[in-house]
Amino acid sequence: MDYYTLIFVFIALILCVISFYTVIRLLKGRKFVVSKKTLENLLNGLDICLFVNESHSCRLLFVNEKLKKIFNIKGEVAGKHSYDVLGHCYESKAGFCPKERLIRDSEKVIVSELKHKANGKHYRLFAMLIDWIGIKDAQLVYLLDITETVKVEKQLRLMKSFINSSRRTTMACVRNDGKFSFFNPYSSELSGYSQQEMEESGISVLFDKKSQKVLKEEILPLIAENGEHRFEMPLVNKNGKTHQMDYLGFQVESDLREEFGFVGHDITGMRELEDELLKAKKCAEHANSAKIEFLMAMSHEIRTPMNAIIGMTKIALNADDPKKKEECLKKIEKSSWYLLNVINEILDISKIEANRTELVPKVFDFESTVKNIFDMLDIHSKGKRHKFIVNIGDVPASLIGDDVRLSQIIVNLLSNAVKFTPENGTVTFEIKNLGEDDESCELQVEVKDSGIGISAQQQERIFDSYEHSNSSVERKFGSAGLGLAISKKIVELMGGRLWVESELGKGAKFLFTVKLQKDKSGNKRLKIDSAEDDCFQKTGKLEIRPAANNVNKEQIIKIPEAFMPEAAPFKLEALKPVAEISIPGDRKVVLLAEDVDVNRELITMFFKGSGIIFDFAENGREAVALFSRDPDRYCLILMDVQMPVMDGYEATRKIRALEPDWSKQIPIIAMTANVFKEEIDLCFEVGMDDHVGKPVDMDLLREKIISFLMPSVEE
């Protein structure tokens, strides 16, 4: 039975009761006199159940037909005890015949509720005293079937308990004016506002003005249009804490006014978890991407010297000139040392990442360590004429620690400083004594250069094992770019920290701290100050002046000139004369963009006698400038990818973007050690026409060049 049917039945019952009550009051007030038969007919015509009995004896005087039918009463019942006839139908006798209460207050109507045993229905009993025909103070009892009412009331109580017991769900009804017509206790608890504050202020205490505007102008119209709408909205409680809420809004049926119901769940924790998972996913993806890039970079770094070794070996085997053989062998030696350095760096970082690196502390002479460090350096490399300053504070000459690893860190930092400092620049090496006691000494090592500097963005990832601040620059100076990552991890193993202070274009200063144990068997002190040492600046010799307690000792450190290995990634299966290539048209020159001079030499040597003329660019910017100056000079471009200043990808984009039509058509062949599928795909994406991997198969390269320059020629 629905809500409106219940209302209709209830109104009908009320009208019946009113009619019956009017009749009874007339009888009670003796306004008119009727016969017993007439009165019984009148009561039998009412659509309610009733009976009349004596108030003292509870003997039945009358039972109407409606009650007999509902309760299945057969035969004559007059004179029988009312409970004997009717009471057995009920679970409880209490309240069935409240004669004592009626006698005490004859003007009252006593109300009670009983449940029928057989049909399970609920009835409400109304009992009062009346004057029955010939009998004073008779008891009239009439019954109303309230089964549906009891059911609804039970459902309402259950629903109220359900709503009020919820500790995770807010429930509320909101009128058009933004005031609450209902809200459950958890809504108040979550908001931090009292029930009175919620009732007086409405939704204005829960949402900021922006959210209120969205709710009024967007959400409510959607609910009105679709019947319901799900949305998220931040709720700000009394203490200022924000809860991210997931709401289901819906229209509430009401004849009085338009109302909206909202059921909300606090999803703050879920959203925070999702954010954390998203961050973790991004970190994992970044780490995976970085490892792939690292693998690509290391593949390139290994292929580069290997290709030079293979290429120069082939050239040496086929060369008749002893000087040429010697030149090739020297380049093979340089490339071999470079390859060994790359392999050592990869092994070092792999062991550190696997936590398999162990420090080997021992007593070492700090003075000898400094000598060995300078023996490994190329202070005057490439004739740059650096000004090199060394300042070592008053430190113990004999210490306990892993001197090999300490030297590795310092050599790496000094080597980088020399590499990236331009001609006539300054490199400063300084060791400070931060403090010592009887057991240990804490040192701070600083290496400062006046080189290209490091941007803030690069500083964030310069110590990452899988990142390079500038891979093309690292490769230019003969490094796999892992030195800083290795150094940082070793410093941390030694209980210190490594950091950088720099601005782009203003040089860089790398600093690290380390705590070493003191060797109690010796008391020598070491102090170096070369800032004003003209001999060192001119000859590369460093004078070590011991501290006061060793003033008679003087030693000279000779700093030898070292080589900087170059590399050439090319593979020549057989060095044989190349047939002349007849290039049609006026464009006769091939533009070769390659930063390694040995690579350029190999290309020109292989195509010697072919009739091809080469112009060389050492980086992408030079390639773009040469082509822009005279596009019609060039018939084809061989483009390396990893180059300093500007890489091959960017150079290709810029060439393709130039105005002349030929810039869109000129064949560009990538010639690079980047041989992963992603790298090859990127070559085509930026506008290159083909790809040749290193080590370069020269015959394949020749075929590709001919296929672009002489497409109709069949080999």
XYZ file of C-alpha atoms in Angstrom:
715
model
C 0.000 0.000 0.000
C 1.490 3.324 -1.055
C 1.638 6.563 0.849
C -1.447 8.196 -0.702
C -3.612 5.080 -0.142
C -2.634 5.082 3.506
C -3.642 8.735 3.797
C -7.022 8.022 2.154
C -7.742 5.038 4.418
C -6.732 6.988 7.472
C -9.071 9.903 6.584
C -11.949 7.483 5.936
C -11.393 5.866 9.310
C -11.336 9.231 10.999
C -14.657 10.134 9.388
C -16.138 6.830 10.564
C -14.889 7.409 14.062
C -16.284 10.932 14.067
C -19.669 9.634 12.874
C -19.674 6.905 15.462
C -18.512 9.206 18.217
C -21.257 11.686 17.350
C -23.844 8.953 17.660
C -22.441 7.855 20.997
C -22.327 11.371 22.393
C -25.942 11.879 21.346
C -26.873 8.708 23.113
C -24.851 9.634 26.148
C -26.452 13.060 26.286
C -29.918 11.530 25.743
C -30.727 14.028 23.057
C -33.136 11.556 21.533
C -34.530 8.117 22.228
C -34.160 5.165 19.846
C -35.040 1.505 20.114
C -32.388 -1.163 20.743
C -32.945 -2.595 17.266
C -32.492 0.756 15.617
C -29.262 1.413 17.544
C -27.844 -2.018 16.694
C -28.662 -1.494 13.012
C -26.923 1.855 13.134
C -23.770 0.413 14.736
C -23.756 -2.561 12.364
C -23.674 -0.128 9.457
C -20.387 1.458 10.585
C -17.195 0.312 8.844
C -15.338 -0.203 12.109
C -15.165 -3.038 14.613
C -16.816 -2.412 17.985
C -18.432 -4.084 20.917
C -20.244 -3.007 24.123
C -19.970 -4.714 27.500
C -20.765 -4.045 31.125
C -17.988 -2.078 32.749
C -17.990 -4.153 35.971
C -18.633 -7.703 34.773
C -17.232 -7.309 31.240
C -20.281 -9.230 29.961
C -20.910 -8.553 26.306
C -23.967 -6.479 25.471
C -23.357 -6.061 21.743
C -20.865 -7.034 19.005
C -21.331 -5.478 15.576
C -21.239 -7.413 12.320
C -17.940 -5.960 11.173
C -16.135 -7.290 14.245
C -17.882 -10.703 13.941
C -16.802 -11.020 10.343
C -13.167 -10.001 10.923
C -12.787 -12.127 14.070
C -14.890 -15.024 12.732
C -17.333 -15.000 15.660
C -20.246 -17.455 15.331
C -23.520 -17.680 17.268
C -24.912 -15.578 20.075
C -22.337 -13.894 22.279
C -24.513 -11.641 24.458
C -23.925 -12.268 28.154
C -20.554 -13.930 27.646
C -17.343 -12.486 29.094
C -15.742 -10.236 26.507
C -12.280 -11.735 26.993
C -13.630 -15.259 26.584
C -15.047 -14.290 23.192
C -12.411 -11.864 21.964
C -9.393 -11.929 24.259
C -8.048 -15.287 23.035
C -7.289 -13.621 19.718
C -4.673 -11.371 21.309
C -1.170 -11.986 22.538
C -1.693 -9.904 25.679
C -4.664 -9.396 27.988
C -3.343 -6.092 29.249
C -5.450 -3.155 28.173
C -8.192 -5.288 26.654
C -10.830 -4.297 29.234
C -9.553 -1.305 31.217
C -12.621 -1.016 33.476
C -10.808 0.312 36.546
C -9.225 3.176 34.591
C -12.523 4.032 32.951
C -14.391 4.084 36.244
C -11.785 6.393 37.768
C -12.149 8.883 34.933
C -15.356 8.394 33.029
C -14.703 11.290 30.658
C -11.472 9.867 29.186
C -10.914 7.624 26.187
C -8.436 4.848 26.973
C -6.247 3.830 24.054
C -4.251 0.611 23.775
C -2.737 -1.561 21.039
C -3.075 -5.294 20.611
C -1.865 -7.862 18.112
C -4.134 -10.592 16.736
C -2.652 -14.040 17.248
C -4.142 -15.610 14.174
C -3.784 -13.043 11.391
C -0.837 -11.146 12.885
C -2.556 -7.777 12.410
C -2.235 -4.878 14.792
C -5.257 -3.058 16.209
C -5.648 0.079 18.216
C -8.443 -0.122 20.848
C -10.383 2.921 21.995
C -12.406 2.347 25.209
C -14.884 4.762 26.852
C -17.876 4.751 29.185
C -21.308 5.333 27.699
C -24.921 4.934 28.761
C -26.195 1.918 26.885
C -29.930 1.362 26.581
C -31.088 0.574 30.074
C -27.546 0.257 31.402
C -25.524 3.100 32.956
C -21.741 3.301 32.462
C -21.471 0.594 29.858
C -18.031 0.174 28.193
C -17.755 0.841 24.471
C -14.650 -0.498 22.694
C -13.954 0.042 19.017
C -10.928 -1.201 17.090
C -8.932 0.258 14.227
C -6.656 -1.902 12.013
C -3.278 -0.185 12.278
C -1.174 -3.000 10.742
C 0.094 -0.838 7.881
C 0.692 2.061 10.235
C 2.740 -0.165 12.540
C 4.677 -1.461 9.544
C 5.415 2.044 8.296
C 6.369 3.189 11.783
C 8.734 0.250 12.117
C 10.303 1.049 8.760
C 10.647 4.682 9.780
C 12.321 3.726 13.043
C 14.668 1.376 11.199
C 15.433 4.026 8.618
C 16.074 6.619 11.309
C 18.394 4.236 13.108
C 20.117 3.412 9.831
C 20.601 7.060 8.934
C 21.680 8.158 12.401
C 24.011 5.214 12.902
C 26.030 5.886 9.758
C 29.610 6.885 10.634
C 30.899 7.246 7.080
C 28.002 8.702 5.126
C 26.455 12.155 5.250
C 22.750 12.445 4.416
C 20.829 15.663 4.090
C 17.836 17.332 2.445
C 18.322 20.881 1.224
C 15.675 23.379 0.224
C 15.986 25.806 -2.654
C 17.050 28.542 -0.249
C 20.072 26.486 0.809
C 18.708 25.645 4.263
C 18.603 22.107 5.618
C 15.279 20.433 6.197
C 17.091 17.343 7.443
C 20.633 16.085 8.062
C 21.995 13.079 9.910
C 24.306 13.352 12.949
C 27.428 12.422 10.953
C 26.882 15.446 8.715
C 27.155 17.657 11.770
C 30.076 15.665 13.180
C 32.084 15.835 9.960
C 31.447 19.556 9.543
C 32.364 20.371 13.136
C 29.271 22.587 13.446
C 26.489 22.062 15.965
C 22.992 21.061 14.913
C 21.759 24.583 15.593
C 24.554 26.147 13.516
C 23.771 23.798 10.650
C 20.047 24.577 10.789
C 20.581 28.333 10.926
C 23.316 28.680 8.286
C 22.573 25.870 5.829
C 25.126 24.874 3.202
C 26.981 28.208 3.476
C 28.976 26.851 6.428
C 30.105 23.769 4.506
C 31.173 25.068 1.106
C 33.150 28.063 -0.049
C 31.575 30.647 -2.335
C 32.969 29.062 -5.477
C 31.531 25.646 -4.569
C 28.195 27.202 -3.610
C 28.026 28.890 -7.006
C 28.812 25.638 -8.805
C 26.198 23.831 -6.722
C 23.498 26.395 -7.434
C 24.240 27.127 -11.102
C 25.441 23.736 -12.362
C 24.685 20.844 -10.018
C 21.089 21.586 -8.990
C 19.914 22.202 -12.592
C 21.451 18.865 -13.601
C 19.658 17.110 -10.740
C 16.373 18.802 -11.705
C 16.844 17.755 -15.335
C 18.036 14.177 -14.856
C 16.531 13.272 -11.498
C 19.960 12.627 -9.976
C 23.596 13.558 -10.477
C 26.883 12.362 -9.006
C 29.650 14.849 -8.341
C 32.669 15.619 -6.175
C 33.057 18.738 -4.080
C 35.413 19.855 -1.298
C 33.809 20.360 2.117
C 35.572 22.704 4.551
C 34.814 21.971 8.198
C 34.761 24.388 11.112
C 38.464 23.837 11.824
C 39.405 24.663 8.226
C 40.189 21.080 7.238
C 39.143 20.175 3.699
C 37.401 16.874 2.988
C 37.006 15.706 -0.596
C 33.414 14.459 -0.815
C 31.701 12.213 -3.350
C 27.985 13.161 -3.502
C 24.919 11.652 -5.089
C 22.286 14.339 -5.443
C 18.637 13.558 -6.215
C 15.209 15.160 -6.167
C 13.064 14.560 -3.103
C 9.313 14.143 -3.659
C 7.463 16.798 -1.696
C 4.132 18.531 -2.242
C 5.141 21.462 -0.075
C 8.380 22.630 -1.706
C 11.187 21.591 -4.028
C 13.906 19.787 -2.095
C 17.110 17.978 -2.967
C 18.626 15.012 -1.187
C 22.368 14.467 -0.914
C 24.227 11.353 0.159
C 27.950 11.951 0.573
C 31.053 9.883 1.262
C 34.378 11.249 2.462
C 36.880 10.117 -0.175
C 39.796 12.236 1.051
C 41.836 9.170 2.004
C 41.064 7.459 -1.284
C 42.079 10.513 -3.306
C 45.284 10.880 -1.289
C 46.029 7.214 -1.923
C 45.300 7.667 -5.619
C 47.646 10.669 -5.700
C 50.354 8.647 -3.983
C 49.838 5.751 -6.383
C 49.943 8.149 -9.335
C 53.170 9.677 -8.044
C 54.595 6.199 -7.492
C 53.509 5.210 -11.011
C 55.145 8.303 -12.489
C 58.310 7.655 -10.474
C 58.358 4.047 -11.656
C 57.761 5.116 -15.254
C 60.464 7.770 -14.958
C 62.870 5.256 -13.443
C 62.077 2.758 -16.175
C 62.461 5.415 -18.853
C 65.704 6.614 -17.262
C 67.065 3.071 -17.225
C 66.166 2.614 -20.885
C 67.865 5.915 -21.714
C 70.840 4.830 -19.600
C 71.046 1.561 -21.513
C 70.866 3.464 -24.794
C 73.570 5.866 -23.643
C 75.856 3.093 -22.441
C 75.287 1.203 -25.679
C 76.435 4.304 -27.515
C 79.429 4.820 -25.232
C 80.581 1.215 -25.718
C 79.948 1.143 -29.456
C 81.866 4.382 -30.024
C 85.362 3.183 -29.009
C 84.674 -0.350 -30.258
C 83.887 1.024 -33.681
C 87.040 3.113 -33.656
C 89.085 0.055 -32.709
C 87.521 -2.047 -35.486
C 87.744 0.700 -38.084
C 91.324 1.696 -37.340
C 92.395 -1.957 -37.215
C 91.048 -2.483 -40.734
C 92.778 0.655 -41.960
C 96.069 -0.397 -40.360
C 95.851 -3.877 -41.877
C 95.427 -2.449 -45.360
C 97.883 0.454 -45.019
C 101.395 0.210 -46.535
C 102.768 3.360 -44.929
C 104.388 2.555 -41.530
C 103.555 6.022 -40.244
C 99.913 5.473 -41.099
C 99.969 2.125 -39.287
C 101.537 3.789 -36.236
C 98.930 6.563 -36.297
C 96.104 4.003 -36.430
C 97.607 1.985 -33.581
C 97.855 5.083 -31.377
C 94.208 5.843 -31.999
C 93.314 2.226 -31.251
C 95.211 2.543 -27.963
C 93.351 5.730 -27.029
C 89.988 4.204 -27.888
C 90.874 1.079 -25.881
C 91.659 3.147 -22.787
C 88.413 5.047 -23.282
C 86.475 1.783 -23.569
C 88.155 0.478 -20.411
C 87.155 3.660 -18.568
C 83.527 3.299 -19.680
C 83.445 -0.368 -18.627
C 84.974 0.486 -15.236
C 82.373 3.187 -14.637
C 79.516 0.848 -15.550
C 80.896 -1.860 -13.271
C 81.381 0.638 -10.442
C 77.859 2.003 -10.601
C 76.427 -1.513 -10.941
C 78.234 -2.699 -7.814
C 77.163 0.385 -5.877
C 73.533 0.025 -6.963
C 73.630 -3.625 -5.861
C 75.136 -2.627 -2.466
C 78.194 -4.744 -3.178
C 80.768 -1.979 -2.761
C 82.812 -2.229 0.410
C 85.241 0.316 1.789
C 88.729 -0.885 2.718
C 90.025 1.413 5.483
C 93.749 1.436 6.141
C 96.468 3.793 7.273
C 97.554 6.007 4.379
C 99.853 8.934 3.874
C 97.745 11.903 2.838
C 100.737 13.587 1.212
C 101.324 10.583 -1.055
C 97.621 10.477 -1.895
C 97.769 14.105 -3.051
C 100.799 13.281 -5.212
C 99.039 10.341 -6.829
C 95.978 12.478 -7.554
C 98.032 15.067 -9.417
C 99.896 12.307 -11.253
C 96.584 11.251 -12.780
C 95.565 14.728 -13.939
C 96.156 16.623 -17.159
C 96.294 20.140 -15.780
C 97.581 21.711 -18.999
C 95.462 19.516 -21.319
C 95.048 20.717 -24.887
C 97.150 23.816 -24.197
C 94.314 25.566 -22.349
C 96.818 27.256 -19.995
C 94.625 26.941 -16.910
C 95.462 28.743 -13.720
C 95.429 25.969 -11.131
C 95.213 26.868 -7.423
C 95.705 24.366 -4.611
C 94.965 25.192 -0.965
C 95.115 22.499 1.698
C 94.529 23.534 5.279
C 96.386 22.252 8.272
C 95.403 18.567 8.232
C 97.003 15.401 9.640
C 99.436 13.850 7.164
C 98.585 10.291 8.240
C 94.945 9.160 8.293
C 92.891 5.965 8.331
C 90.355 5.387 5.559
C 89.842 4.072 2.017
C 92.406 6.215 0.198
C 91.675 4.551 -3.158
C 88.019 5.565 -3.085
C 88.880 9.020 -1.730
C 91.309 9.529 -4.615
C 88.688 8.308 -7.088
C 86.263 11.009 -5.918
C 88.808 13.834 -6.012
C 90.233 12.787 -9.411
C 86.724 12.683 -10.888
C 85.874 16.171 -9.628
C 89.218 17.666 -10.720
C 89.019 15.970 -14.134
C 85.553 17.426 -14.711
C 86.794 20.865 -13.674
C 89.674 20.680 -16.171
C 87.374 19.420 -18.946
C 84.762 22.112 -18.607
C 87.033 25.091 -17.895
C 87.872 27.105 -21.050
C 91.310 28.356 -22.023
C 92.937 30.662 -19.448
C 90.305 29.654 -16.911
C 90.883 28.906 -13.234
C 90.556 25.615 -11.361
C 90.726 25.676 -7.562
C 91.289 22.636 -5.350
C 90.854 23.209 -1.628
C 90.733 20.997 1.469
C 89.512 22.430 4.750
C 89.832 20.991 8.226
C 86.331 21.368 9.678
C 87.414 20.077 13.062
C 89.193 17.241 14.767
C 89.578 15.494 18.095
C 91.902 12.808 19.396
C 90.179 10.125 17.329
C 89.046 11.622 14.011
C 89.217 14.522 11.587
C 86.429 15.911 9.395
C 87.541 17.279 6.028
C 85.704 19.327 3.428
C 86.983 19.096 -0.149
C 86.070 21.796 -2.677
C 86.733 21.795 -6.424
C 85.823 25.009 -8.212
C 86.062 25.835 -11.917
C 85.290 28.819 -14.134
C 83.620 26.715 -16.806
C 80.185 26.494 -18.406
C 78.276 26.078 -15.137
C 75.258 23.934 -14.380
C 71.617 25.030 -14.551
C 69.273 24.557 -11.584
C 67.330 21.932 -13.543
C 70.497 19.966 -14.315
C 71.611 20.165 -10.682
C 68.491 18.261 -9.621
C 69.534 15.189 -11.610
C 73.284 15.510 -12.101
C 74.018 12.880 -9.434
C 71.437 10.403 -10.745
C 72.909 7.161 -12.037
C 70.578 7.215 -15.035
C 70.796 10.887 -15.955
C 73.339 13.073 -17.739
C 73.502 16.836 -17.407
C 74.634 17.025 -21.014
C 75.490 13.663 -22.583
C 76.977 15.143 -25.754
C 79.334 17.329 -23.711
C 80.317 14.356 -21.533
C 81.096 12.310 -24.633
C 83.081 15.158 -26.143
C 85.424 15.059 -23.177
C 85.751 11.264 -23.068
C 83.381 10.197 -20.303
C 80.340 7.986 -19.868
C 78.890 10.571 -17.469
C 78.687 8.240 -14.462
C 81.522 9.725 -12.431
C 79.410 12.076 -10.339
C 76.836 9.403 -9.537
C 79.633 7.051 -8.473
C 81.341 9.760 -6.428
C 78.152 10.718 -4.600
C 77.422 7.133 -3.598
C 81.000 6.554 -2.399
C 80.875 9.743 -0.318
C 77.647 8.568 1.263
C 79.238 5.186 2.014
C 81.985 7.111 3.811
C 79.380 8.933 5.926
C 79.598 12.285 4.139
C 77.657 14.156 1.514
C 78.398 15.587 -1.943
C 76.672 18.629 -3.393
C 77.109 21.322 -6.044
C 76.816 25.105 -6.064
C 76.586 26.634 -9.526
C 74.901 29.015 -11.940
C 74.749 28.511 -15.675
C 77.648 30.351 -17.303
C 79.368 31.125 -13.978
C 81.288 27.954 -13.275
C 80.613 25.285 -10.684
C 81.834 24.345 -7.221
C 81.564 20.744 -6.050
C 81.939 20.093 -2.326
C 81.991 16.969 -0.208
C 82.659 16.139 3.412
C 84.264 13.017 4.841
C 85.208 11.958 8.362
C 88.452 9.992 8.677
C 90.132 8.367 11.653
C 93.521 9.744 12.754
C 96.663 7.636 12.811
C 97.923 8.098 16.352
C 101.364 6.755 15.480
C 102.315 9.906 13.579
C 102.008 13.626 14.217
C 103.010 15.135 10.871
C 100.851 17.884 9.439
C 100.285 18.768 5.771
C 99.689 22.218 4.302
C 99.693 23.355 0.648
C 99.158 26.825 -0.800
C 99.899 27.210 -4.536
C 97.925 30.384 -5.200
C 101.106 32.414 -5.618
C 103.382 29.648 -6.887
C 104.658 30.936 -10.253
C 106.690 27.791 -10.829
C 103.569 25.654 -10.695
C 101.586 27.960 -12.964
C 104.322 27.911 -15.619
C 105.732 24.384 -15.427
C 103.014 22.244 -13.908
C 105.146 21.498 -10.832
C 103.583 21.840 -7.406
C 105.677 22.629 -4.358
C 104.400 21.047 -1.141
C 105.270 23.058 1.937
C 104.828 20.995 5.113
C 103.421 22.512 8.279
C 105.646 24.144 10.893
C 106.677 20.910 12.600
C 108.135 19.628 9.294
C 109.645 22.793 7.840
C 112.757 21.023 6.599
C 110.880 18.770 4.227
C 110.266 19.849 0.654
C 108.994 17.810 -2.273
C 108.044 18.533 -5.841
C 105.074 16.898 -7.613
C 105.466 16.616 -11.375
C 102.156 16.707 -13.241
C 102.537 14.824 -16.537
C 100.644 15.628 -19.714
C 97.991 13.007 -20.395
C 96.042 12.234 -23.516
C 92.332 12.735 -24.084
C 91.041 9.764 -26.083
C 89.014 10.319 -29.164
C 86.732 7.706 -30.724
C 85.343 6.802 -34.094
C 82.418 4.406 -34.437
C 82.930 2.885 -37.874
C 83.232 -0.636 -39.157
C 85.050 -1.335 -42.404
C 84.680 -4.891 -43.595
C 87.292 -4.283 -46.280
C 89.057 -1.086 -47.214
C 89.040 -1.075 -50.990
C 88.891 1.640 -53.604
C 85.422 3.062 -54.081
C 84.210 3.451 -57.643
C 83.557 6.985 -58.760
C 80.023 8.141 -58.129
C 78.687 10.407 -60.842
C 76.318 12.833 -59.132
C 73.767 14.380 -61.510
C 72.897 18.082 -61.330
C 74.761 21.044 -59.897
C 74.718 19.925 -56.284
C 77.940 17.957 -55.749
C 78.773 18.338 -52.039
C 77.768 16.112 -49.108
C 77.408 17.886 -45.751
C 78.825 15.662 -42.970
C 77.732 16.681 -39.452
C 80.006 14.758 -37.069
C 81.730 15.994 -33.899
C 84.474 13.327 -33.672
C 87.394 14.054 -36.026
C 88.347 10.375 -36.439
C 84.834 9.669 -37.710
C 85.171 12.423 -40.289
C 88.562 11.061 -41.317
C 87.195 7.546 -41.817
C 84.356 8.771 -44.021
C 86.640 10.843 -46.238
C 89.192 8.038 -46.471
C 86.582 5.509 -47.514
C 85.035 7.741 -50.177
C 88.401 8.940 -51.462
C 88.359 8.642 -55.225
C 84.561 8.476 -55.424
C 84.289 12.069 -56.572
C 82.230 13.095 -53.511
C 83.237 16.366 -51.896
C 82.592 16.800 -48.165
C 81.890 19.865 -46.067
C 82.247 19.282 -42.330
C 80.228 20.532 -39.381
C 81.315 19.673 -35.823
C 77.835 20.163 -34.347
C 74.235 20.659 -35.347
C 74.369 24.433 -35.224
C 77.261 24.536 -37.711
C 75.371 22.153 -40.007
C 72.294 24.401 -40.018
C 74.455 27.482 -40.652
C 76.348 25.873 -43.562
C 73.177 24.647 -45.222
C 71.360 27.961 -44.700
C 74.240 29.858 -46.294
C 74.098 27.899 -49.581
C 71.360 25.212 -49.772
C 71.976 24.525 -53.482
C 75.586 23.481 -52.772
C 74.540 20.252 -51.041
C 73.101 17.060 -52.516
C 72.848 15.065 -49.247
C 73.422 15.373 -45.484
C 75.002 12.719 -43.239
C 73.806 13.633 -39.735
C 75.241 12.356 -36.477
C 72.725 12.493 -33.612
C 74.708 13.055 -30.423
C 76.697 16.252 -30.902
C 77.540 19.172 -28.604
C 75.816 22.569 -28.869
C 72.949 21.190 -30.975
C 72.106 17.527 -31.573
C 71.172 15.976 -34.908
C 67.451 15.824 -34.107
C 67.177 19.571 -33.556
C 69.423 20.348 -36.520
C 67.184 18.267 -38.813
C 64.064 20.049 -37.547
C 65.620 23.448 -38.214
C 66.803 22.490 -41.709
C 63.367 21.136 -42.640
C 61.804 24.386 -41.376
C 63.881 26.632 -43.708
C 62.221 28.519 -46.566
C 63.870 26.988 -49.681
C 61.975 24.045 -51.133
C 65.222 22.054 -51.285
C 65.415 22.109 -47.466
C 62.254 19.978 -47.434
C 63.607 17.564 -50.078
C 67.338 17.110 -49.445
C 68.070 13.544 -48.269
C 69.226 13.375 -44.644
C 70.726 10.093 -43.429
C 71.202 9.526 -39.714
C 74.630 8.055 -39.025
C 74.713 7.276 -35.315
C 75.399 4.728 -32.604
C 71.802 5.192 -31.425
C 70.366 1.918 -32.713
C 67.381 1.284 -30.430
C 63.998 1.181 -32.126
C 62.798 4.271 -30.238
C 65.852 6.196 -31.429
C 65.463 5.071 -35.030
C 61.767 6.000 -34.973
C 62.663 9.433 -33.616
C 65.068 9.974 -36.531
C 62.204 9.518 -38.983
C 59.823 11.598 -36.854
C 62.085 14.673 -36.986
C 62.403 14.425 -40.773
C 65.370 12.191 -41.565
C 65.092 9.918 -44.587
C 67.188 6.940 -43.524
C 69.298 5.511 -40.726
C 72.716 3.831 -40.624
C 73.840 2.397 -37.301
C 77.357 2.404 -35.926
C 79.581 0.534 -36.449
C 78.893 1.707 -39.963
C 78.908 -0.842 -42.746
C 80.618 1.328 -45.366
C 79.280 -0.690 -48.282
C 75.748 -0.257 -46.948
C 76.333 3.476 -46.494
C 77.611 3.735 -50.061
C 74.517 1.923 -51.351
C 72.212 4.252 -49.425
C 74.000 7.356 -50.706
C 73.765 6.090 -54.284
C 70.074 5.204 -53.834
C 69.333 8.836 -52.923
C 71.680 10.558 -55.388
C 71.267 8.180 -58.343
C 67.921 6.418 -57.831
C 67.856 5.060 -61.386
C 71.306 3.449 -61.180
C 71.344 -0.261 -60.472
C 74.423 -1.680 -58.790
